[in-house]
Amino acid sequence: MLSFVNKWYKDRFSDPQAVTLVFILVMLASLIYFGGGLLAPILVALVLAFLLEWPVAQMSRLGLSRVAGASVVLVLFIGMMVLITFGLLPSLWRQGGSLLSELPGMLDKGLLMAENLVNQYPQYVSPEQLNSMVASVRTLMDTQHLLDVGKHILGYSASLLVLMVYAILVPLLVFFFLKDKQELIRGAKRFFPNNRELANQVWAEMNQQIFNYIRGKVIEIVIVGAASYIFFAVMDLRYAALLGVLTGFSVLIPYVGATLVTLPIALVAFFQWGFSAEFGYLMLGYGIIQALDGNVLVPVLFSDAVDLHPVMIIAAVLVFGGLWGFWGVFFAIPLASLIKAVINAWPKSLAIDSKPSSS
């Protein structure tokens, strides 16, 4: 066993380039995993700077200086964020509060319907099982329980000071990342080993793919969210803005997100219209939006992405989401693609390469 491990190690890690690549990957993963909480503003700023690099580069081609291009792009980005914050978030907050206040009434209506079904079909669900379910729901919706949940939410709201710090630090960091990109890259290279040609090869393969993925995912969120909101508003569905935003952000989690967001949409539509023609039209339209997203929008936006099996995508979402939360989910596909690129670029076994040719 030891001889097998020793042979495998010599075959795979005798190349200094491979050792350097593993060192860089382990160092970056450890830094993010152990210092992600402390470095969160820097990481967020890096993601935003990476996303905004393309318009800054285009302005540089038009003759603007790097400083002027970074300033214009950052001002436009901050303006868009301010419009979203003060134009959309208040409406989402009101609709979310209204939904929470009406949730007990919706559950009571649902429980009443369940009791009627049990009375009609007692052979499928016994009254004892229904009473147990009702007791659990009543406990969940108990006033004290809701107050505890409210205090928990307010505990997060108490971090308003942290959000204010982010609002100041992140734009400053993004500006300096964009303005001094080349200087910062040259300074960072001093901390990496010199034998990094293999790492450069992997990065060259992943750089454009990561940018295309981030840009495509942002565009997908906007298009799906806007289309869903317009459709919900035309159908006069309650909480249209809230459900539209949820539908847009559901594309962050491939396959799973659409399934999760379908439940609240169906529940709100059911309690608003019941089993009626409007309910059927709404679910049909929502299904068409999801079908167009999966079969038209995604292939167009991510045509250059590395082909990954759905099982690998779901596994990547679970693993990286568990490690790094929201950002792990957001970058699950690029990280899985990075792993695939490393495997493809990894040096072949020396034992195979050293075999004499038949000639």
Short mmCIF file of C-alpha atoms in Angstrom, two decimals:
data_model
loop_
_atom_site.label_atom_id
_atom_site.label_comp_id
_atom_site.label_asym_id
_atom_site.label_seq_id
_atom_site.Cartn_x
_atom_site.Cartn_y
_atom_site.Cartn_z
CA MET A 1 0.00 0.00 0.00
CA LEU A 2 2.80 2.41 0.93
CA SER A 3 4.65 1.62 -2.28
CA PHE A 4 1.50 2.34 -4.29
CA VAL A 5 1.01 5.70 -2.55
CA ASN A 6 4.69 6.53 -3.02
CA LYS A 7 4.56 5.69 -6.73
CA TRP A 8 1.35 7.73 -7.18
CA TYR A 9 2.92 10.71 -5.40
CA LYS A 10 6.07 10.58 -7.54
CA ASP A 11 4.05 10.27 -10.74
CA ARG A 12 1.69 13.14 -9.96
CA PHE A 13 3.75 15.56 -7.83
CA SER A 14 7.27 15.27 -9.16
CA ASP A 15 6.55 18.18 -11.51
CA PRO A 16 7.36 21.48 -9.69
CA GLN A 17 4.59 23.22 -11.67
CA ALA A 18 2.01 20.83 -10.22
CA VAL A 19 3.28 21.41 -6.68
CA THR A 20 3.10 25.18 -7.20
CA LEU A 21 -0.47 24.92 -8.50
CA VAL A 22 -1.56 22.85 -5.49
CA PHE A 23 0.17 25.30 -3.12
CA ILE A 24 -1.61 28.30 -4.67
CA LEU A 25 -5.02 26.61 -4.60
CA VAL A 26 -4.62 25.44 -0.98
CA MET A 27 -3.37 28.86 0.13
CA LEU A 28 -6.25 30.73 -1.49
CA ALA A 29 -8.88 28.24 -0.25
CA SER A 30 -7.50 28.41 3.31
CA LEU A 31 -7.42 32.20 3.23
CA ILE A 32 -11.06 32.40 2.13
CA TYR A 33 -12.25 29.66 4.48
CA PHE A 34 -10.53 30.86 7.65
CA GLY A 35 -10.40 34.59 6.96
CA GLY A 36 -13.53 35.04 4.87
CA GLY A 37 -15.41 36.78 7.67
CA LEU A 38 -12.68 39.33 8.28
CA LEU A 39 -11.89 39.82 4.59
CA ALA A 40 -15.54 39.94 3.45
CA PRO A 41 -15.44 43.63 2.32
CA ILE A 42 -12.29 42.96 0.31
CA LEU A 43 -13.76 39.83 -1.28
CA VAL A 44 -17.00 41.63 -2.18
CA ALA A 45 -15.00 44.51 -3.65
CA LEU A 46 -12.88 42.07 -5.67
CA VAL A 47 -15.99 40.47 -7.16
CA LEU A 48 -17.47 43.87 -8.06
CA ALA A 49 -14.17 45.11 -9.48
CA PHE A 50 -13.88 41.95 -11.58
CA LEU A 51 -17.39 42.55 -12.90
CA LEU A 52 -16.78 46.27 -13.61
CA GLU A 53 -13.38 45.76 -15.24
CA TRP A 54 -14.88 45.31 -18.72
CA PRO A 55 -16.61 48.74 -18.94
CA VAL A 56 -13.49 50.40 -17.50
CA ALA A 57 -11.34 48.69 -20.16
CA GLN A 58 -13.76 49.84 -22.87
CA MET A 59 -13.50 53.44 -21.65
CA SER A 60 -9.70 53.17 -21.67
CA ARG A 61 -9.88 52.13 -25.33
CA LEU A 62 -11.94 55.25 -26.03
CA GLY A 63 -9.10 57.42 -24.71
CA LEU A 64 -10.13 57.99 -21.10
CA SER A 65 -7.52 57.52 -18.41
CA ARG A 66 -7.77 54.60 -16.02
CA VAL A 67 -8.71 56.95 -13.17
CA ALA A 68 -11.44 58.70 -15.17
CA GLY A 69 -12.88 55.42 -16.47
CA ALA A 70 -12.95 53.87 -13.01
CA SER A 71 -14.60 57.00 -11.57
CA VAL A 72 -17.34 57.13 -14.23
CA VAL A 73 -18.14 53.42 -13.99
CA LEU A 74 -18.20 53.47 -10.20
CA VAL A 75 -20.47 56.54 -10.08
CA LEU A 76 -22.91 54.91 -12.52
CA PHE A 77 -22.86 51.66 -10.53
CA ILE A 78 -23.46 53.44 -7.20
CA GLY A 79 -26.31 55.43 -8.77
CA MET A 80 -27.96 52.25 -9.98
CA MET A 81 -27.60 50.67 -6.52
CA VAL A 82 -29.15 53.76 -4.89
CA LEU A 83 -32.11 53.62 -7.27
CA ILE A 84 -32.63 49.93 -6.47
CA THR A 85 -32.27 50.52 -2.73
CA PHE A 86 -34.74 53.39 -2.47
CA GLY A 87 -37.02 52.37 -5.32
CA LEU A 88 -37.41 48.61 -4.91
CA LEU A 89 -36.49 47.65 -1.35
CA PRO A 90 -39.27 49.67 0.38
CA SER A 91 -41.88 47.93 -1.79
CA LEU A 92 -40.34 44.52 -1.04
CA TRP A 93 -40.29 45.33 2.68
CA ARG A 94 -43.98 46.30 2.68
CA GLN A 95 -45.02 43.24 0.71
CA GLY A 96 -42.95 40.96 2.92
CA GLY A 97 -44.50 42.41 6.06
CA SER A 98 -48.00 42.10 4.58
CA LEU A 99 -47.35 38.49 3.63
CA LEU A 100 -46.17 37.66 7.14
CA SER A 101 -49.23 39.31 8.67
CA GLU A 102 -51.60 37.36 6.41
CA LEU A 103 -49.76 34.08 6.73
CA PRO A 104 -51.73 32.90 9.81
CA GLY A 105 -55.03 33.49 7.97
CA MET A 106 -53.74 31.57 4.95
CA LEU A 107 -52.71 28.67 7.16
CA ASP A 108 -56.09 28.66 8.91
CA LYS A 109 -57.81 28.50 5.52
CA GLY A 110 -55.52 25.69 4.45
CA LEU A 111 -56.14 23.74 7.66
CA LEU A 112 -59.91 24.16 7.22
CA MET A 113 -59.68 22.73 3.73
CA ALA A 114 -57.56 19.85 5.05
CA GLU A 115 -60.19 19.08 7.70
CA ASN A 116 -62.89 18.96 5.03
CA LEU A 117 -60.78 16.60 2.92
CA VAL A 118 -60.17 14.33 5.92
CA ASN A 119 -63.89 14.21 6.64
CA GLN A 120 -64.55 13.24 3.02
CA TYR A 121 -61.70 10.72 2.71
CA PRO A 122 -60.93 9.35 6.20
CA GLN A 123 -59.37 6.20 4.72
CA TYR A 124 -56.32 8.17 3.54
CA VAL A 125 -55.62 10.43 6.54
CA SER A 126 -56.90 9.75 10.03
CA PRO A 127 -58.32 12.55 12.22
CA GLU A 128 -55.54 11.86 14.75
CA GLN A 129 -52.87 12.57 12.15
CA LEU A 130 -54.65 15.77 11.14
CA ASN A 131 -54.93 16.91 14.77
CA SER A 132 -51.21 16.31 15.27
CA MET A 133 -50.41 18.33 12.16
CA VAL A 134 -52.73 21.14 13.22
CA ALA A 135 -51.15 21.26 16.69
CA SER A 136 -47.68 21.52 15.14
CA VAL A 137 -48.76 24.35 12.84
CA ARG A 138 -50.51 26.17 15.70
CA THR A 139 -47.34 25.96 17.77
CA LEU A 140 -45.30 27.26 14.84
CA MET A 141 -47.65 30.21 14.38
CA ASP A 142 -47.93 30.94 18.09
CA THR A 143 -47.65 34.65 18.87
CA GLN A 144 -44.67 34.18 21.17
CA HIS A 145 -42.93 32.14 18.51
CA LEU A 146 -43.49 34.89 15.95
CA LEU A 147 -42.16 37.43 18.44
CA ASP A 148 -39.04 35.34 18.89
CA VAL A 149 -38.60 35.19 15.14
CA GLY A 150 -39.09 38.95 14.96
CA LYS A 151 -36.43 39.50 17.60
CA HIS A 152 -34.12 37.24 15.64
CA ILE A 153 -34.70 39.30 12.49
CA LEU A 154 -34.20 42.52 14.42
CA GLY A 155 -30.92 41.10 15.66
CA TYR A 156 -29.77 41.00 12.05
CA SER A 157 -31.17 44.47 11.50
CA ALA A 158 -29.02 45.65 14.39
CA SER A 159 -26.04 45.12 12.08
CA LEU A 160 -27.01 48.32 10.25
CA LEU A 161 -23.70 49.79 11.34
CA VAL A 162 -21.91 46.96 9.55
CA LEU A 163 -23.89 47.68 6.38
CA MET A 164 -22.93 51.34 6.62
CA VAL A 165 -19.27 50.34 6.89
CA TYR A 166 -19.70 48.17 3.79
CA ALA A 167 -21.36 51.07 1.97
CA ILE A 168 -18.26 53.19 2.59
CA LEU A 169 -15.44 50.66 2.35
CA VAL A 170 -16.56 48.58 -0.62
CA PRO A 171 -16.88 51.47 -3.14
CA LEU A 172 -13.46 52.79 -2.05
CA LEU A 173 -11.89 49.35 -2.45
CA VAL A 174 -13.55 48.85 -5.84
CA PHE A 175 -12.20 52.21 -7.03
CA PHE A 176 -8.64 51.40 -6.01
CA PHE A 177 -8.85 47.86 -7.43
CA LEU A 178 -9.95 49.30 -10.78
CA LYS A 179 -7.57 52.28 -10.80
CA ASP A 180 -4.42 50.45 -9.63
CA LYS A 181 -5.11 47.01 -11.13
CA GLN A 182 -1.69 46.42 -12.68
CA GLU A 183 0.23 47.69 -9.65
CA LEU A 184 -1.76 45.48 -7.29
CA ILE A 185 -1.25 42.42 -9.52
CA ARG A 186 2.50 43.02 -9.66
CA GLY A 187 2.61 43.39 -5.89
CA ALA A 188 0.59 40.21 -5.31
CA LYS A 189 2.86 38.13 -7.57
CA ARG A 190 5.68 38.52 -5.05
CA PHE A 191 3.83 36.22 -2.66
CA PHE A 192 3.52 33.38 -5.19
CA PRO A 193 6.24 30.90 -6.24
CA ASN A 194 8.13 31.59 -9.47
CA ASN A 195 7.30 28.23 -11.06
CA ARG A 196 3.68 29.05 -11.81
CA GLU A 197 3.35 28.45 -15.57
CA LEU A 198 0.78 25.69 -14.96
CA ALA A 199 -1.19 27.98 -12.62
CA ASN A 200 -1.07 30.72 -15.28
CA GLN A 201 -2.39 28.22 -17.83
CA VAL A 202 -5.33 27.33 -15.59
CA TRP A 203 -6.05 30.98 -14.84
CA ALA A 204 -5.94 31.92 -18.54
CA GLU A 205 -8.54 29.23 -19.20
CA MET A 206 -10.77 30.27 -16.30
CA ASN A 207 -10.46 34.07 -16.44
CA GLN A 208 -12.83 34.68 -19.36
CA GLN A 209 -15.17 31.90 -18.24
CA ILE A 210 -15.55 33.37 -14.75
CA PHE A 211 -16.23 36.82 -16.19
CA ASN A 212 -18.78 35.43 -18.66
CA TYR A 213 -20.46 33.49 -15.87
CA ILE A 214 -20.76 36.48 -13.50
CA ARG A 215 -22.00 38.78 -16.27
CA GLY A 216 -24.40 36.13 -17.59
CA LYS A 217 -25.76 35.34 -14.13
CA VAL A 218 -26.43 39.01 -13.37
CA ILE A 219 -28.21 39.43 -16.73
CA GLU A 220 -30.20 36.25 -16.11
CA ILE A 221 -31.33 37.43 -12.67
CA VAL A 222 -32.48 40.78 -14.09
CA ILE A 223 -34.31 39.30 -17.10
CA VAL A 224 -36.03 36.47 -15.22
CA GLY A 225 -36.95 38.71 -12.29
CA ALA A 226 -38.29 41.51 -14.50
CA ALA A 227 -40.25 39.12 -16.76
CA SER A 228 -41.75 37.36 -13.74
CA TYR A 229 -42.73 40.63 -12.07
CA ILE A 230 -44.37 41.97 -15.24
CA PHE A 231 -46.31 38.72 -15.68
CA PHE A 232 -47.38 38.61 -12.02
CA ALA A 233 -48.45 42.28 -12.17
CA VAL A 234 -50.47 41.73 -15.34
CA MET A 235 -52.17 38.75 -13.67
CA ASP A 236 -52.80 41.00 -10.63
CA LEU A 237 -51.10 38.50 -8.33
CA ARG A 238 -50.57 39.76 -4.81
CA TYR A 239 -46.96 40.40 -3.71
CA ALA A 240 -45.92 40.58 -7.39
CA ALA A 241 -42.69 42.51 -6.72
CA LEU A 242 -41.61 40.23 -3.88
CA LEU A 243 -42.33 37.04 -5.82
CA GLY A 244 -40.68 38.46 -8.95
CA VAL A 245 -37.47 39.21 -7.06
CA LEU A 246 -37.53 35.74 -5.50
CA THR A 247 -37.95 34.20 -8.94
CA GLY A 248 -35.01 36.23 -10.27
CA PHE A 249 -32.69 35.20 -7.44
CA SER A 250 -33.83 31.57 -7.70
CA VAL A 251 -31.60 31.18 -10.78
CA LEU A 252 -28.58 31.37 -8.46
CA ILE A 253 -29.24 27.77 -7.43
CA PRO A 254 -29.54 25.67 -10.61
CA TYR A 255 -32.45 23.20 -10.69
CA VAL A 256 -33.16 23.58 -6.96
CA GLY A 257 -33.95 27.31 -6.87
CA ALA A 258 -36.82 27.12 -9.36
CA THR A 259 -38.37 24.27 -7.40
CA LEU A 260 -38.15 26.12 -4.09
CA VAL A 261 -39.63 29.40 -5.36
CA THR A 262 -42.54 27.62 -7.09
CA LEU A 263 -44.08 26.72 -3.71
CA PRO A 264 -44.72 30.27 -2.41
CA ILE A 265 -45.95 31.39 -5.84
CA ALA A 266 -48.42 28.51 -6.01
CA LEU A 267 -49.57 29.08 -2.41
CA VAL A 268 -50.18 32.81 -2.87
CA ALA A 269 -52.04 32.18 -6.15
CA PHE A 270 -54.12 29.42 -4.59
CA PHE A 271 -55.18 31.46 -1.57
CA GLN A 272 -55.97 34.41 -3.86
CA TRP A 273 -57.97 32.55 -6.52
CA GLY A 274 -58.37 28.94 -5.40
CA PHE A 275 -58.48 26.23 -8.06
CA SER A 276 -59.71 28.54 -10.82
CA ALA A 277 -58.82 29.51 -14.38
CA GLU A 278 -56.63 32.37 -13.10
CA PHE A 279 -54.61 29.92 -11.01
CA GLY A 280 -54.09 27.68 -14.05
CA TYR A 281 -53.09 30.61 -16.29
CA LEU A 282 -50.61 31.86 -13.71
CA MET A 283 -48.90 28.51 -13.24
CA LEU A 284 -48.84 27.97 -17.02
CA GLY A 285 -47.22 31.36 -17.62
CA TYR A 286 -44.74 30.81 -14.80
CA GLY A 287 -43.85 27.42 -16.30
CA ILE A 288 -43.27 29.06 -19.71
CA ILE A 289 -40.90 31.61 -18.12
CA GLN A 290 -38.92 28.82 -16.47
CA ALA A 291 -38.83 26.82 -19.73
CA LEU A 292 -37.60 29.84 -21.73
CA ASP A 293 -34.97 30.51 -19.08
CA GLY A 294 -33.62 26.96 -19.14
CA ASN A 295 -33.85 26.30 -22.88
CA VAL A 296 -33.22 29.72 -24.46
CA LEU A 297 -31.70 32.23 -22.05
CA VAL A 298 -29.18 29.96 -20.31
CA PRO A 299 -27.71 28.49 -23.55
CA VAL A 300 -27.33 32.02 -24.99
CA LEU A 301 -25.72 33.54 -21.90
CA PHE A 302 -23.52 30.60 -20.94
CA SER A 303 -22.59 29.18 -24.34
CA ASP A 304 -18.87 29.47 -23.47
CA ALA A 305 -19.21 27.84 -20.04
CA VAL A 306 -17.57 24.53 -19.32
CA ASP A 307 -20.01 21.68 -19.83
CA LEU A 308 -20.80 20.13 -16.45
CA HIS A 309 -23.18 17.30 -15.66
CA PRO A 310 -26.25 18.34 -13.61
CA VAL A 311 -25.16 15.99 -10.81
CA MET A 312 -21.80 17.80 -10.61
CA ILE A 313 -23.55 21.19 -10.58
CA ILE A 314 -25.89 20.21 -7.72
CA ALA A 315 -22.98 18.66 -5.78
CA ALA A 316 -20.93 21.84 -6.27
CA VAL A 317 -23.83 24.00 -5.02
CA LEU A 318 -24.20 21.85 -1.90
CA VAL A 319 -20.47 21.66 -1.11
CA PHE A 320 -19.41 25.25 -1.82
CA GLY A 321 -22.66 26.67 -0.45
CA GLY A 322 -22.04 24.81 2.80
CA LEU A 323 -18.47 26.16 2.94
CA TRP A 324 -18.98 29.80 1.93
CA GLY A 325 -22.73 30.48 2.06
CA PHE A 326 -24.19 32.83 -0.56
CA TRP A 327 -20.92 33.41 -2.39
CA GLY A 328 -20.27 29.68 -2.43
CA VAL A 329 -23.63 29.15 -4.15
CA PHE A 330 -23.01 32.05 -6.54
CA PHE A 331 -19.59 30.73 -7.59
CA ALA A 332 -20.39 27.03 -7.39
CA ILE A 333 -20.29 26.51 -11.17
CA PRO A 334 -17.06 28.51 -11.73
CA LEU A 335 -15.40 26.64 -8.85
CA ALA A 336 -16.50 23.30 -10.28
CA SER A 337 -15.21 24.43 -13.68
CA LEU A 338 -11.92 25.40 -12.02
CA ILE A 339 -11.57 21.92 -10.57
CA LYS A 340 -12.25 20.44 -14.00
CA ALA A 341 -9.69 22.78 -15.61
CA VAL A 342 -7.06 21.78 -13.02
CA ILE A 343 -7.70 18.10 -13.72
CA ASN A 344 -7.44 18.66 -17.48
CA ALA A 345 -4.21 20.68 -17.15
CA TRP A 346 -2.60 18.36 -14.60
CA PRO A 347 0.66 16.77 -15.84
CA LYS A 348 0.28 13.21 -17.06
CA SER A 349 1.88 10.36 -15.21
CA LEU A 350 5.65 10.33 -15.71
CA ALA A 351 5.49 6.58 -15.87
CA ILE A 352 3.30 6.86 -18.99
CA ASP A 353 5.31 9.72 -20.52
CA SER A 354 8.60 7.92 -20.02
CA LYS A 355 7.56 4.79 -21.98
CA PRO A 356 9.76 4.32 -25.05
CA SER A 357 8.07 4.89 -28.36
CA SER A 358 7.46 2.02 -30.74
CA SER A 359 9.62 3.67 -33.37
#
